[in-house]
mmCIF file with all atom_site columns, C-alpha atoms in Angstrom:
data_model
loop_
_atom_site.group_PDB
_atom_site.id
_atom_site.type_symbol
_atom_site.label_atom_id
_atom_site.label_alt_id
_atom_site.label_comp_id
_atom_site.label_asym_id
_atom_site.label_entity_id
_atom_site.label_seq_id
_atom_site.pdbx_PDB_ins_code
_atom_site.Cartn_x
_atom_site.Cartn_y
_atom_site.Cartn_z
_atom_site.occupancy
_atom_site.B_iso_or_equiv
_atom_site.pdbx_formal_charge
_atom_site.auth_seq_id
_atom_site.auth_comp_id
_atom_site.auth_asym_id
_atom_site.auth_atom_id
_atom_site.pdbx_PDB_model_num
ATOM 1   C CA . UNK U 1 1   ? -18.052 -37.415 -6.359  1.00 0.00 ? 279 UNK U CA 1
ATOM 2   C CA . UNK U 1 2   ? -18.715 -38.765 -9.852  1.00 0.00 ? 280 UNK U CA 1
ATOM 3   C CA . UNK U 1 3   ? -22.368 -39.407 -8.995  1.00 0.00 ? 281 UNK U CA 1
ATOM 4   C CA . UNK U 1 4   ? -22.750 -35.865 -7.647  1.00 0.00 ? 282 UNK U CA 1
ATOM 5   C CA . UNK U 1 5   ? -20.960 -34.335 -10.630 1.00 0.00 ? 283 UNK U CA 1
ATOM 6   C CA . UNK U 1 6   ? -23.079 -36.348 -13.073 1.00 0.00 ? 284 UNK U CA 1
ATOM 7   C CA . UNK U 1 7   ? -26.273 -35.245 -11.291 1.00 0.00 ? 285 UNK U CA 1
ATOM 8   C CA . UNK U 1 8   ? -25.095 -31.639 -11.280 1.00 0.00 ? 286 UNK U CA 1
ATOM 9   C CA . UNK U 1 9   ? -24.395 -31.679 -15.017 1.00 0.00 ? 287 UNK U CA 1
ATOM 10  C CA . UNK U 1 10  ? -27.814 -33.221 -15.696 1.00 0.00 ? 288 UNK U CA 1
ATOM 11  C CA . UNK U 1 11  ? -29.563 -30.551 -13.633 1.00 0.00 ? 289 UNK U CA 1
ATOM 12  C CA . UNK U 1 12  ? -27.538 -27.805 -15.297 1.00 0.00 ? 290 UNK U CA 1
ATOM 13  C CA . UNK U 1 13  ? -28.542 -29.107 -18.722 1.00 0.00 ? 291 UNK U CA 1
ATOM 14  C CA . UNK U 1 14  ? -32.192 -29.169 -17.628 1.00 0.00 ? 292 UNK U CA 1
ATOM 15  C CA . UNK U 1 15  ? -31.858 -25.570 -16.392 1.00 0.00 ? 293 UNK U CA 1
ATOM 16  C CA . UNK U 1 16  ? -30.318 -24.542 -19.740 1.00 0.00 ? 294 UNK U CA 1
ATOM 17  C CA . UNK U 1 17  ? -33.250 -26.069 -21.607 1.00 0.00 ? 295 UNK U CA 1
ATOM 18  C CA . UNK U 1 18  ? -35.771 -24.347 -19.337 1.00 0.00 ? 296 UNK U CA 1
ATOM 19  C CA . UNK U 1 19  ? -34.059 -20.966 -19.604 1.00 0.00 ? 297 UNK U CA 1
ATOM 20  C CA . UNK U 1 20  ? -33.728 -21.405 -23.363 1.00 0.00 ? 298 UNK U CA 1
ATOM 21  C CA . UNK U 1 21  ? -37.518 -21.145 -23.627 1.00 0.00 ? 299 UNK U CA 1
ATOM 22  C CA . UNK U 1 22  ? -37.226 -17.426 -22.923 1.00 0.00 ? 300 UNK U CA 1
ATOM 23  C CA . UNK U 1 23  ? -39.725 -17.191 -20.060 1.00 0.00 ? 301 UNK U CA 1
ATOM 24  C CA . UNK U 1 24  ? -37.148 -15.686 -17.727 1.00 0.00 ? 302 UNK U CA 1
ATOM 25  C CA . UNK U 1 25  ? -35.003 -12.562 -18.043 1.00 0.00 ? 303 UNK U CA 1
ATOM 26  C CA . UNK U 1 26  ? -31.820 -14.604 -18.496 1.00 0.00 ? 304 UNK U CA 1
ATOM 27  C CA . UNK U 1 27  ? -31.601 -17.117 -21.319 1.00 0.00 ? 305 UNK U CA 1
ATOM 28  C CA . UNK U 1 28  ? -28.962 -19.193 -19.541 1.00 0.00 ? 306 UNK U CA 1
ATOM 29  C CA . UNK U 1 29  ? -28.448 -20.232 -15.890 1.00 0.00 ? 307 UNK U CA 1
ATOM 30  C CA . UNK U 1 30  ? -26.317 -17.792 -13.912 1.00 0.00 ? 308 UNK U CA 1
ATOM 31  C CA . UNK U 1 31  ? -24.503 -20.550 -12.039 1.00 0.00 ? 309 UNK U CA 1
ATOM 32  C CA . UNK U 1 32  ? -21.057 -21.796 -12.913 1.00 0.00 ? 310 UNK U CA 1
ATOM 33  C CA . UNK U 1 33  ? -19.233 -24.920 -11.820 1.00 0.00 ? 311 UNK U CA 1
ATOM 34  C CA . UNK U 1 34  ? -16.188 -24.226 -9.691  1.00 0.00 ? 312 UNK U CA 1
ATOM 35  C CA . UNK U 1 35  ? -13.893 -27.078 -8.755  1.00 0.00 ? 313 UNK U CA 1
ATOM 36  C CA . UNK U 1 36  ? -11.574 -24.857 -6.736  1.00 0.00 ? 314 UNK U CA 1
ATOM 37  C CA . UNK U 1 37  ? -11.118 -21.346 -5.436  1.00 0.00 ? 315 UNK U CA 1
ATOM 38  C CA . UNK U 1 38  ? -9.538  -20.137 -8.692  1.00 0.00 ? 316 UNK U CA 1
ATOM 39  C CA . UNK U 1 39  ? -12.561 -21.356 -10.686 1.00 0.00 ? 317 UNK U CA 1
ATOM 40  C CA . UNK U 1 40  ? -14.801 -19.573 -8.186  1.00 0.00 ? 318 UNK U CA 1
ATOM 41  C CA . UNK U 1 41  ? -13.077 -16.241 -8.813  1.00 0.00 ? 319 UNK U CA 1
ATOM 42  C CA . UNK U 1 42  ? -13.183 -16.754 -12.591 1.00 0.00 ? 320 UNK U CA 1
ATOM 43  C CA . UNK U 1 43  ? -16.891 -17.531 -12.472 1.00 0.00 ? 321 UNK U CA 1
ATOM 44  C CA . UNK U 1 44  ? -17.641 -14.600 -10.215 1.00 0.00 ? 322 UNK U CA 1
ATOM 45  C CA . UNK U 1 45  ? -16.004 -11.955 -12.399 1.00 0.00 ? 323 UNK U CA 1
ATOM 46  C CA . UNK U 1 46  ? -16.751 -13.806 -15.658 1.00 0.00 ? 324 UNK U CA 1
ATOM 47  C CA . UNK U 1 47  ? -13.292 -13.428 -17.161 1.00 0.00 ? 325 UNK U CA 1
ATOM 48  C CA . UNK U 1 48  ? -12.010 -16.497 -18.982 1.00 0.00 ? 326 UNK U CA 1
ATOM 49  C CA . UNK U 1 49  ? -8.508  -17.646 -18.136 1.00 0.00 ? 327 UNK U CA 1
ATOM 50  C CA . UNK U 1 50  ? -8.233  -16.013 -14.723 1.00 0.00 ? 328 UNK U CA 1
ATOM 51  C CA . UNK U 1 51  ? -8.388  -19.342 -12.869 1.00 0.00 ? 329 UNK U CA 1
ATOM 52  C CA . UNK U 1 52  ? -5.212  -20.573 -14.543 1.00 0.00 ? 330 UNK U CA 1
ATOM 53  C CA . UNK U 1 53  ? -3.496  -17.244 -13.861 1.00 0.00 ? 331 UNK U CA 1
ATOM 54  C CA . UNK U 1 54  ? -4.417  -17.537 -10.168 1.00 0.00 ? 332 UNK U CA 1
ATOM 55  C CA . UNK U 1 55  ? -3.052  -21.089 -9.981  1.00 0.00 ? 333 UNK U CA 1
ATOM 56  C CA . UNK U 1 56  ? 0.276   -19.926 -11.458 1.00 0.00 ? 334 UNK U CA 1
ATOM 57  C CA . UNK U 1 57  ? 0.487   -16.908 -9.159  1.00 0.00 ? 335 UNK U CA 1
ATOM 58  C CA . UNK U 1 58  ? -0.252  -19.018 -6.063  1.00 0.00 ? 336 UNK U CA 1
ATOM 59  C CA . UNK U 1 59  ? 2.823   -21.105 -6.890  1.00 0.00 ? 337 UNK U CA 1
ATOM 60  C CA . UNK U 1 60  ? 4.972   -17.964 -7.229  1.00 0.00 ? 338 UNK U CA 1
ATOM 61  C CA . UNK U 1 61  ? 3.878   -15.921 -4.206  1.00 0.00 ? 339 UNK U CA 1
ATOM 62  C CA . UNK U 1 62  ? 3.390   -16.738 -0.535  1.00 0.00 ? 340 UNK U CA 1
ATOM 63  C CA . UNK U 1 63  ? 0.917   -14.111 0.607   1.00 0.00 ? 341 UNK U CA 1
ATOM 64  C CA . UNK U 1 64  ? -2.656  -13.699 -0.538  1.00 0.00 ? 342 UNK U CA 1
ATOM 65  C CA . UNK U 1 65  ? -2.080  -9.981  -1.013  1.00 0.00 ? 343 UNK U CA 1
ATOM 66  C CA . UNK U 1 66  ? 0.861   -10.566 -3.374  1.00 0.00 ? 344 UNK U CA 1
ATOM 67  C CA . UNK U 1 67  ? -1.300  -12.907 -5.431  1.00 0.00 ? 345 UNK U CA 1
ATOM 68  C CA . UNK U 1 68  ? -4.137  -10.338 -5.515  1.00 0.00 ? 346 UNK U CA 1
ATOM 69  C CA . UNK U 1 69  ? -1.885  -7.469  -6.638  1.00 0.00 ? 347 UNK U CA 1
ATOM 70  C CA . UNK U 1 70  ? -0.152  -9.581  -9.266  1.00 0.00 ? 348 UNK U CA 1
ATOM 71  C CA . UNK U 1 71  ? -3.531  -10.897 -10.438 1.00 0.00 ? 349 UNK U CA 1
ATOM 72  C CA . UNK U 1 72  ? -4.686  -7.287  -10.889 1.00 0.00 ? 350 UNK U CA 1
ATOM 73  C CA . UNK U 1 73  ? -1.556  -6.574  -12.918 1.00 0.00 ? 351 UNK U CA 1
ATOM 74  C CA . UNK U 1 74  ? -2.086  -9.645  -15.119 1.00 0.00 ? 352 UNK U CA 1
ATOM 75  C CA . UNK U 1 75  ? -5.691  -8.618  -15.753 1.00 0.00 ? 353 UNK U CA 1
ATOM 76  C CA . UNK U 1 76  ? -4.520  -5.152  -16.817 1.00 0.00 ? 354 UNK U CA 1
ATOM 77  C CA . UNK U 1 77  ? -1.976  -6.650  -19.225 1.00 0.00 ? 355 UNK U CA 1
ATOM 78  C CA . UNK U 1 78  ? -4.496  -9.078  -20.709 1.00 0.00 ? 356 UNK U CA 1
ATOM 79  C CA . UNK U 1 79  ? -7.233  -6.509  -21.270 1.00 0.00 ? 357 UNK U CA 1
ATOM 80  C CA . UNK U 1 80  ? -4.902  -3.834  -22.611 1.00 0.00 ? 358 UNK U CA 1
ATOM 81  C CA . UNK U 1 81  ? -3.415  -6.324  -25.084 1.00 0.00 ? 359 UNK U CA 1
ATOM 82  C CA . UNK U 1 82  ? -6.902  -7.315  -26.253 1.00 0.00 ? 360 UNK U CA 1
ATOM 83  C CA . UNK U 1 83  ? -8.808  -4.010  -26.179 1.00 0.00 ? 361 UNK U CA 1
ATOM 84  C CA . UNK U 1 84  ? -6.531  -1.154  -25.085 1.00 0.00 ? 362 UNK U CA 1
ATOM 85  C CA . UNK U 1 85  ? -9.461  0.006   -22.902 1.00 0.00 ? 363 UNK U CA 1
ATOM 86  C CA . UNK U 1 86  ? -7.851  1.397   -19.736 1.00 0.00 ? 364 UNK U CA 1
ATOM 87  C CA . UNK U 1 87  ? -11.141 1.970   -17.882 1.00 0.00 ? 365 UNK U CA 1
ATOM 88  C CA . UNK U 1 88  ? -12.285 -1.594  -18.459 1.00 0.00 ? 366 UNK U CA 1
ATOM 89  C CA . UNK U 1 89  ? -8.820  -2.891  -17.515 1.00 0.00 ? 367 UNK U CA 1
ATOM 90  C CA . UNK U 1 90  ? -8.896  -0.893  -14.275 1.00 0.00 ? 368 UNK U CA 1
ATOM 91  C CA . UNK U 1 91  ? -12.400 -2.017  -13.355 1.00 0.00 ? 369 UNK U CA 1
ATOM 92  C CA . UNK U 1 92  ? -11.751 -5.696  -14.040 1.00 0.00 ? 370 UNK U CA 1
ATOM 93  C CA . UNK U 1 93  ? -8.375  -5.618  -12.274 1.00 0.00 ? 371 UNK U CA 1
ATOM 94  C CA . UNK U 1 94  ? -9.971  -4.185  -9.130  1.00 0.00 ? 372 UNK U CA 1
ATOM 95  C CA . UNK U 1 95  ? -12.819 -6.707  -9.313  1.00 0.00 ? 373 UNK U CA 1
ATOM 96  C CA . UNK U 1 96  ? -10.365 -9.584  -9.778  1.00 0.00 ? 374 UNK U CA 1
ATOM 97  C CA . UNK U 1 97  ? -8.189  -8.472  -6.875  1.00 0.00 ? 375 UNK U CA 1
ATOM 98  C CA . UNK U 1 98  ? -11.211 -8.060  -4.594  1.00 0.00 ? 376 UNK U CA 1
ATOM 99  C CA . UNK U 1 99  ? -12.718 -11.375 -5.695  1.00 0.00 ? 377 UNK U CA 1
ATOM 100 C CA . UNK U 1 100 ? -9.439  -13.073 -4.855  1.00 0.00 ? 378 UNK U CA 1
ATOM 101 C CA . UNK U 1 101 ? -9.077  -11.339 -1.478  1.00 0.00 ? 379 UNK U CA 1
ATOM 102 C CA . UNK U 1 102 ? -12.633 -12.292 -0.493  1.00 0.00 ? 380 UNK U CA 1
ATOM 103 C CA . UNK U 1 103 ? -12.062 -15.854 -1.759  1.00 0.00 ? 381 UNK U CA 1
ATOM 104 C CA . UNK U 1 104 ? -14.887 -15.507 -4.250  1.00 0.00 ? 382 UNK U CA 1
ATOM 105 C CA . UNK U 1 105 ? -17.316 -15.917 -1.353  1.00 0.00 ? 383 UNK U CA 1
ATOM 106 C CA . UNK U 1 106 ? -19.189 -12.603 -1.517  1.00 0.00 ? 384 UNK U CA 1
ATOM 107 C CA . UNK U 1 107 ? -20.829 -10.523 -4.203  1.00 0.00 ? 385 UNK U CA 1
ATOM 108 C CA . UNK U 1 108 ? -18.768 -7.408  -3.410  1.00 0.00 ? 386 UNK U CA 1
ATOM 109 C CA . UNK U 1 109 ? -16.604 -7.605  -6.571  1.00 0.00 ? 387 UNK U CA 1
ATOM 110 C CA . UNK U 1 110 ? -19.657 -7.574  -8.819  1.00 0.00 ? 388 UNK U CA 1
ATOM 111 C CA . UNK U 1 111 ? -22.254 -5.676  -6.787  1.00 0.00 ? 389 UNK U CA 1
ATOM 112 C CA . UNK U 1 112 ? -20.091 -3.593  -4.444  1.00 0.00 ? 390 UNK U CA 1
ATOM 113 C CA . UNK U 1 113 ? -18.066 -1.947  -7.178  1.00 0.00 ? 391 UNK U CA 1
ATOM 114 C CA . UNK U 1 114 ? -20.443 -0.142  -9.478  1.00 0.00 ? 392 UNK U CA 1
ATOM 115 C CA . UNK U 1 115 ? -17.803 1.013   -11.978 1.00 0.00 ? 393 UNK U CA 1
ATOM 116 C CA . UNK U 1 116 ? -14.353 2.510   -12.418 1.00 0.00 ? 394 UNK U CA 1
ATOM 117 C CA . UNK U 1 117 ? -13.681 5.513   -14.622 1.00 0.00 ? 395 UNK U CA 1
ATOM 118 C CA . UNK U 1 118 ? -10.646 7.481   -15.698 1.00 0.00 ? 396 UNK U CA 1
ATOM 119 C CA . UNK U 1 119 ? -11.407 11.149  -15.157 1.00 0.00 ? 397 UNK U CA 1
ATOM 120 C CA . UNK U 1 120 ? -9.517  14.445  -15.342 1.00 0.00 ? 398 UNK U CA 1
ATOM 121 C CA . UNK U 1 121 ? -8.420  16.810  -12.604 1.00 0.00 ? 399 UNK U CA 1
ATOM 122 C CA . UNK U 1 122 ? -8.695  20.565  -13.103 1.00 0.00 ? 400 UNK U CA 1
ATOM 123 C CA . UNK U 1 123 ? -5.082  20.576  -14.387 1.00 0.00 ? 401 UNK U CA 1
ATOM 124 C CA . UNK U 1 124 ? -6.002  17.962  -17.051 1.00 0.00 ? 402 UNK U CA 1
ATOM 125 C CA . UNK U 1 125 ? -4.072  15.144  -15.326 1.00 0.00 ? 403 UNK U CA 1
ATOM 126 C CA . UNK U 1 126 ? -5.903  11.812  -15.223 1.00 0.00 ? 404 UNK U CA 1
ATOM 127 C CA . UNK U 1 127 ? -7.018  9.952   -12.104 1.00 0.00 ? 405 UNK U CA 1
ATOM 128 C CA . UNK U 1 128 ? -8.913  6.742   -11.357 1.00 0.00 ? 406 UNK U CA 1
ATOM 129 C CA . UNK U 1 129 ? -12.404 7.078   -9.879  1.00 0.00 ? 407 UNK U CA 1
ATOM 130 C CA . UNK U 1 130 ? -13.941 3.972   -8.301  1.00 0.00 ? 408 UNK U CA 1
ATOM 131 C CA . UNK U 1 131 ? -17.664 4.023   -7.628  1.00 0.00 ? 409 UNK U CA 1
ATOM 132 C CA . UNK U 1 132 ? -18.775 1.834   -4.714  1.00 0.00 ? 410 UNK U CA 1
ATOM 133 C CA . UNK U 1 133 ? -22.288 0.572   -4.064  1.00 0.00 ? 411 UNK U CA 1
ATOM 134 C CA . UNK U 1 134 ? -23.897 -0.418  -0.769  1.00 0.00 ? 412 UNK U CA 1
ATOM 135 C CA . UNK U 1 135 ? -23.241 -4.178  -0.891  1.00 0.00 ? 413 UNK U CA 1
ATOM 136 C CA . UNK U 1 136 ? -19.472 -3.652  -0.578  1.00 0.00 ? 414 UNK U CA 1
ATOM 137 C CA . UNK U 1 137 ? -20.011 -4.017  3.190   1.00 0.00 ? 415 UNK U CA 1
ATOM 138 C CA . UNK U 1 138 ? -20.724 -7.718  2.630   1.00 0.00 ? 416 UNK U CA 1
ATOM 139 C CA . UNK U 1 139 ? -17.007 -8.140  2.041   1.00 0.00 ? 417 UNK U CA 1
ATOM 140 C CA . UNK U 1 140 ? -16.081 -7.066  5.562   1.00 0.00 ? 418 UNK U CA 1
ATOM 141 C CA . UNK U 1 141 ? -13.885 -4.187  6.616   1.00 0.00 ? 419 UNK U CA 1
ATOM 142 C CA . UNK U 1 142 ? -10.534 -5.718  5.703   1.00 0.00 ? 420 UNK U CA 1
ATOM 143 C CA . UNK U 1 143 ? -11.441 -6.584  2.119   1.00 0.00 ? 421 UNK U CA 1
ATOM 144 C CA . UNK U 1 144 ? -13.216 -3.253  1.809   1.00 0.00 ? 422 UNK U CA 1
ATOM 145 C CA . UNK U 1 145 ? -10.034 -1.414  2.763   1.00 0.00 ? 423 UNK U CA 1
ATOM 146 C CA . UNK U 1 146 ? -7.865  -3.681  0.630   1.00 0.00 ? 424 UNK U CA 1
ATOM 147 C CA . UNK U 1 147 ? -10.048 -2.929  -2.400  1.00 0.00 ? 425 UNK U CA 1
ATOM 148 C CA . UNK U 1 148 ? -8.944  0.697   -2.093  1.00 0.00 ? 426 UNK U CA 1
ATOM 149 C CA . UNK U 1 149 ? -5.308  -0.387  -1.919  1.00 0.00 ? 427 UNK U CA 1
ATOM 150 C CA . UNK U 1 150 ? -5.805  -2.637  -4.963  1.00 0.00 ? 428 UNK U CA 1
ATOM 151 C CA . UNK U 1 151 ? -7.422  0.317   -6.759  1.00 0.00 ? 429 UNK U CA 1
ATOM 152 C CA . UNK U 1 152 ? -4.425  2.512   -5.943  1.00 0.00 ? 430 UNK U CA 1
ATOM 153 C CA . UNK U 1 153 ? -2.077  -0.224  -7.172  1.00 0.00 ? 431 UNK U CA 1
ATOM 154 C CA . UNK U 1 154 ? -4.078  -0.404  -10.408 1.00 0.00 ? 432 UNK U CA 1
ATOM 155 C CA . UNK U 1 155 ? -3.932  3.389   -10.704 1.00 0.00 ? 433 UNK U CA 1
ATOM 156 C CA . UNK U 1 156 ? -0.148  3.311   -10.463 1.00 0.00 ? 434 UNK U CA 1
ATOM 157 C CA . UNK U 1 157 ? 0.148   0.441   -12.964 1.00 0.00 ? 435 UNK U CA 1
ATOM 158 C CA . UNK U 1 158 ? -1.900  2.459   -15.441 1.00 0.00 ? 436 UNK U CA 1
ATOM 159 C CA . UNK U 1 159 ? 0.328   5.483   -14.772 1.00 0.00 ? 437 UNK U CA 1
ATOM 160 C CA . UNK U 1 160 ? -2.570  7.622   -13.578 1.00 0.00 ? 438 UNK U CA 1
ATOM 161 C CA . UNK U 1 161 ? -2.225  10.538  -11.183 1.00 0.00 ? 439 UNK U CA 1
ATOM 162 C CA . UNK U 1 162 ? -4.055  11.089  -7.930  1.00 0.00 ? 440 UNK U CA 1
ATOM 163 C CA . UNK U 1 163 ? -7.376  12.834  -7.545  1.00 0.00 ? 441 UNK U CA 1
ATOM 164 C CA . UNK U 1 164 ? -6.855  16.492  -6.627  1.00 0.00 ? 442 UNK U CA 1
ATOM 165 C CA . UNK U 1 165 ? -9.775  17.739  -4.538  1.00 0.00 ? 443 UNK U CA 1
ATOM 166 C CA . UNK U 1 166 ? -10.696 21.389  -4.691  1.00 0.00 ? 444 UNK U CA 1
ATOM 167 C CA . UNK U 1 167 ? -10.636 23.505  -1.498  1.00 0.00 ? 445 UNK U CA 1
ATOM 168 C CA . UNK U 1 168 ? -14.465 23.561  -1.575  1.00 0.00 ? 446 UNK U CA 1
ATOM 169 C CA . UNK U 1 169 ? -14.610 19.749  -1.715  1.00 0.00 ? 447 UNK U CA 1
ATOM 170 C CA . UNK U 1 170 ? -12.207 19.453  1.218   1.00 0.00 ? 448 UNK U CA 1
ATOM 171 C CA . UNK U 1 171 ? -14.250 21.923  3.263   1.00 0.00 ? 449 UNK U CA 1
ATOM 172 C CA . UNK U 1 172 ? -17.503 20.181  2.408   1.00 0.00 ? 450 UNK U CA 1
ATOM 173 C CA . UNK U 1 173 ? -16.112 16.801  3.442   1.00 0.00 ? 451 UNK U CA 1
ATOM 174 C CA . UNK U 1 174 ? -14.859 18.169  6.778   1.00 0.00 ? 452 UNK U CA 1
ATOM 175 C CA . UNK U 1 175 ? -18.206 19.833  7.473   1.00 0.00 ? 453 UNK U CA 1
ATOM 176 C CA . UNK U 1 176 ? -20.227 16.723  6.540   1.00 0.00 ? 454 UNK U CA 1
ATOM 177 C CA . UNK U 1 177 ? -18.164 14.542  8.879   1.00 0.00 ? 455 UNK U CA 1
ATOM 178 C CA . UNK U 1 178 ? -18.766 16.956  11.767  1.00 0.00 ? 456 UNK U CA 1
ATOM 179 C CA . UNK U 1 179 ? -22.509 17.049  11.046  1.00 0.00 ? 457 UNK U CA 1
ATOM 180 C CA . UNK U 1 180 ? -22.638 13.267  10.761  1.00 0.00 ? 458 UNK U CA 1
ATOM 181 C CA . UNK U 1 181 ? -20.838 12.802  14.093  1.00 0.00 ? 459 UNK U CA 1
ATOM 182 C CA . UNK U 1 182 ? -23.198 15.285  15.755  1.00 0.00 ? 460 UNK U CA 1
ATOM 183 C CA . UNK U 1 183 ? -26.434 13.811  14.426  1.00 0.00 ? 461 UNK U CA 1
ATOM 184 C CA . UNK U 1 184 ? -25.850 10.109  13.747  1.00 0.00 ? 462 UNK U CA 1
ATOM 185 C CA . UNK U 1 185 ? -23.786 7.766   15.858  1.00 0.00 ? 463 UNK U CA 1
ATOM 186 C CA . UNK U 1 186 ? -23.089 5.014   13.347  1.00 0.00 ? 464 UNK U CA 1
ATOM 187 C CA . UNK U 1 187 ? -20.206 4.050   11.118  1.00 0.00 ? 465 UNK U CA 1
ATOM 188 C CA . UNK U 1 188 ? -19.291 6.640   8.511   1.00 0.00 ? 466 UNK U CA 1
#
């Protein structure tokens, strides 16, 4: 293990020197060293201190879902205490929860979630909008569905209301589903 770790650190230093020459888009290697699952999640979402939070939560809670929800809540608290930016707190909390639920093994938390925004309904109440990108499917159906539940948990923790669709939006959605079922026989 020590030989492998020493070799890894040497190669990482060589990569840093090469990238430092500015011939690539990134000036530093995108890789991170993860000694355990918690480090993997921290490296994936690039939020310092999350690994230690995960280790503490794993000692407190039995289920993976409880850890994920409590991790999302801790991320919200940390970001709000540092920046008071609710949109950023929501986005990072959802990413952290999804990264944990997928064991940091897929890119869904960073590529599958494009962004999260706090928007207003027609009655001026606020709601959380989560924008998904195509690669979210790499997480698998269960994590995909759980990301929505994590997002709703985050919404409640931030004391945001629900999205209120207009009658036109509801009708459009119903019509599009019928057209999709008629013309394409794939997942929707």
